[in-house]
Amino acid sequence: MKKLCGILLLILGVVGIIMPIMPGWIFIFIGWAILKSTPKNMFVY
């Protein structure tokens, strides 16, 4: 579930960069952080 959430955020970040509605790199950063972190570390960002 956590992995799926991170992957969705990464995809959202790529879409955000292609269509600059929102800062896509923030979503990529958060998504990568979720994928690399444990559930406890998710709330740091």
mmCIF file of N, CA and C in Angstrom:
data_model
loop_
_atom_site.group_PDB
_atom_site.id
_atom_site.type_symbol
_atom_site.label_atom_id
_atom_site.label_comp_id
_atom_site.label_asym_id
_atom_site.label_seq_id
_atom_site.Cartn_x
_atom_site.Cartn_y
_atom_site.Cartn_z
ATOM 1 N N MET A 1 0.841 -1.206 0.000
ATOM 2 C CA MET A 1 0.000 0.000 0.000
ATOM 3 C C MET A 1 0.872 1.251 0.000
ATOM 4 N N LYS A 2 1.882 1.254 0.885
ATOM 5 C CA LYS A 2 2.806 2.379 0.933
ATOM 6 C C LYS A 2 3.578 2.524 -0.370
ATOM 7 N N LYS A 3 3.968 1.372 -0.936
ATOM 8 C CA LYS A 3 4.715 1.379 -2.198
ATOM 9 C C LYS A 3 3.853 1.923 -3.330
ATOM 10 N N LEU A 4 2.591 1.515 -3.362
ATOM 11 C CA LEU A 4 1.652 2.004 -4.372
ATOM 12 C C LEU A 4 1.479 3.513 -4.259
ATOM 13 N N CYS A 5 1.373 4.010 -3.038
ATOM 14 C CA CYS A 5 1.223 5.443 -2.801
ATOM 15 C C CYS A 5 2.438 6.205 -3.323
ATOM 16 N N GLY A 6 3.628 5.689 -3.043
ATOM 17 C CA GLY A 6 4.853 6.325 -3.529
ATOM 18 C C GLY A 6 4.934 6.337 -5.041
ATOM 19 N N ILE A 7 4.560 5.226 -5.673
ATOM 20 C CA ILE A 7 4.593 5.136 -7.134
ATOM 21 C C ILE A 7 3.589 6.109 -7.753
ATOM 22 N N LEU A 8 2.405 6.211 -7.151
ATOM 23 C CA LEU A 8 1.403 7.152 -7.653
ATOM 24 C C LEU A 8 1.901 8.585 -7.552
ATOM 25 N N LEU A 9 2.598 8.917 -6.450
ATOM 26 C CA LEU A 9 3.148 10.260 -6.300
ATOM 27 C C LEU A 9 4.233 10.536 -7.331
ATOM 28 N N LEU A 10 5.055 9.517 -7.630
ATOM 29 C CA LEU A 10 6.082 9.687 -8.665
ATOM 30 C C LEU A 10 5.443 9.951 -10.030
ATOM 31 N N ILE A 11 4.390 9.194 -10.354
ATOM 32 C CA ILE A 11 3.681 9.394 -11.624
ATOM 33 C C ILE A 11 3.049 10.784 -11.660
ATOM 34 N N LEU A 12 2.450 11.188 -10.537
ATOM 35 C CA LEU A 12 1.849 12.514 -10.436
ATOM 36 C C LEU A 12 2.903 13.600 -10.631
ATOM 37 N N GLY A 13 4.095 13.377 -10.095
ATOM 38 C CA GLY A 13 5.194 14.330 -10.273
ATOM 39 C C GLY A 13 5.615 14.461 -11.720
ATOM 40 N N VAL A 14 5.703 13.337 -12.433
ATOM 41 C CA VAL A 14 6.071 13.369 -13.851
ATOM 42 C C VAL A 14 5.009 14.120 -14.652
ATOM 43 N N VAL A 15 3.742 13.841 -14.362
ATOM 44 C CA VAL A 15 2.644 14.550 -15.028
ATOM 45 C C VAL A 15 2.700 16.040 -14.700
ATOM 46 N N GLY A 16 3.025 16.363 -13.445
ATOM 47 C CA GLY A 16 3.127 17.761 -13.022
ATOM 48 C C GLY A 16 4.244 18.512 -13.725
ATOM 49 N N ILE A 17 5.323 17.809 -14.084
ATOM 50 C CA ILE A 17 6.414 18.443 -14.825
ATOM 51 C C ILE A 17 6.021 18.632 -16.292
ATOM 52 N N ILE A 18 5.365 17.620 -16.872
ATOM 53 C CA ILE A 18 4.954 17.711 -18.274
ATOM 54 C C ILE A 18 3.893 18.803 -18.443
ATOM 55 N N MET A 19 2.905 18.802 -17.554
ATOM 56 C CA MET A 19 1.851 19.813 -17.566
ATOM 57 C C MET A 19 2.021 20.645 -16.306
ATOM 58 N N PRO A 20 2.703 21.789 -16.383
ATOM 59 C CA PRO A 20 3.094 22.511 -15.164
ATOM 60 C C PRO A 20 1.928 23.206 -14.460
ATOM 61 N N ILE A 21 0.983 22.388 -14.004
ATOM 62 C CA ILE A 21 -0.127 22.894 -13.203
ATOM 63 C C ILE A 21 0.348 23.058 -11.755
ATOM 64 N N MET A 22 1.164 22.118 -11.331
ATOM 65 C CA MET A 22 1.679 22.104 -9.965
ATOM 66 C C MET A 22 3.156 21.743 -10.014
ATOM 67 N N PRO A 23 3.924 22.097 -8.979
ATOM 68 C CA PRO A 23 5.356 21.757 -8.966
ATOM 69 C C PRO A 23 5.579 20.256 -8.867
ATOM 70 N N GLY A 24 5.848 19.627 -9.995
ATOM 71 C CA GLY A 24 5.949 18.177 -10.058
ATOM 72 C C GLY A 24 7.111 17.601 -9.277
ATOM 73 N N TRP A 25 8.202 18.369 -9.151
ATOM 74 C CA TRP A 25 9.377 17.832 -8.453
ATOM 75 C C TRP A 25 9.102 17.600 -6.979
ATOM 76 N N ILE A 26 8.158 18.362 -6.393
ATOM 77 C CA ILE A 26 7.791 18.136 -4.990
ATOM 78 C C ILE A 26 7.151 16.760 -4.842
ATOM 79 N N PHE A 27 6.266 16.399 -5.784
ATOM 80 C CA PHE A 27 5.623 15.087 -5.725
ATOM 81 C C PHE A 27 6.629 13.965 -5.946
ATOM 82 N N ILE A 28 7.601 14.198 -6.846
ATOM 83 C CA ILE A 28 8.643 13.194 -7.069
ATOM 84 C C ILE A 28 9.459 13.004 -5.793
ATOM 85 N N PHE A 29 9.804 14.116 -5.134
ATOM 86 C CA PHE A 29 10.584 14.043 -3.897
ATOM 87 C C PHE A 29 9.829 13.294 -2.808
ATOM 88 N N ILE A 30 8.558 13.646 -2.616
ATOM 89 C CA ILE A 30 7.748 12.990 -1.580
ATOM 90 C C ILE A 30 7.532 11.520 -1.915
ATOM 91 N N GLY A 31 7.247 11.237 -3.179
ATOM 92 C CA GLY A 31 7.041 9.850 -3.599
ATOM 93 C C GLY A 31 8.277 9.001 -3.394
ATOM 94 N N TRP A 32 9.446 9.559 -3.744
ATOM 95 C CA TRP A 32 10.709 8.842 -3.543
ATOM 96 C C TRP A 32 10.957 8.629 -2.056
ATOM 97 N N ALA A 33 10.661 9.658 -1.247
ATOM 98 C CA ALA A 33 10.849 9.552 0.199
ATOM 99 C C ALA A 33 9.963 8.456 0.786
ATOM 100 N N ILE A 34 8.721 8.368 0.303
ATOM 101 C CA ILE A 34 7.811 7.322 0.789
ATOM 102 C C ILE A 34 8.326 5.945 0.396
ATOM 103 N N LEU A 35 8.808 5.821 -0.841
ATOM 104 C CA LEU A 35 9.308 4.523 -1.292
ATOM 105 C C LEU A 35 10.550 4.100 -0.514
ATOM 106 N N LYS A 36 11.399 5.055 -0.138
ATOM 107 C CA LYS A 36 12.658 4.728 0.525
ATOM 108 C C LYS A 36 12.517 4.625 2.039
ATOM 109 N N SER A 37 11.447 5.176 2.598
ATOM 110 C CA SER A 37 11.336 5.287 4.048
ATOM 111 C C SER A 37 10.450 4.199 4.635
ATOM 112 N N THR A 38 10.470 4.127 5.946
ATOM 113 C CA THR A 38 9.517 3.315 6.687
ATOM 114 C C THR A 38 8.286 4.173 6.951
ATOM 115 N N PRO A 39 7.152 3.568 7.332
ATOM 116 C CA PRO A 39 5.945 4.357 7.596
ATOM 117 C C PRO A 39 6.146 5.444 8.648
ATOM 118 N N LYS A 40 7.047 5.231 9.616
ATOM 119 C CA LYS A 40 7.287 6.247 10.642
ATOM 120 C C LYS A 40 7.918 7.498 10.042
ATOM 121 N N ASN A 41 8.788 7.317 9.045
ATOM 122 C CA ASN A 41 9.493 8.451 8.455
ATOM 123 C C ASN A 41 8.648 9.214 7.443
ATOM 124 N N MET A 42 7.489 8.669 7.079
ATOM 125 C CA MET A 42 6.642 9.324 6.089
ATOM 126 C C MET A 42 6.195 10.703 6.542
ATOM 127 N N PHE A 43 6.019 10.889 7.833
ATOM 128 C CA PHE A 43 5.420 12.110 8.346
ATOM 129 C C PHE A 43 6.450 13.198 8.604
ATOM 130 N N VAL A 44 7.716 12.939 8.245
ATOM 131 C CA VAL A 44 8.756 13.953 8.406
ATOM 132 C C VAL A 44 8.586 15.044 7.366
ATOM 133 N N TYR A 45 8.141 14.680 6.171
ATOM 134 C CA TYR A 45 8.080 15.638 5.073
ATOM 135 C C TYR A 45 6.767 16.402 5.074
#
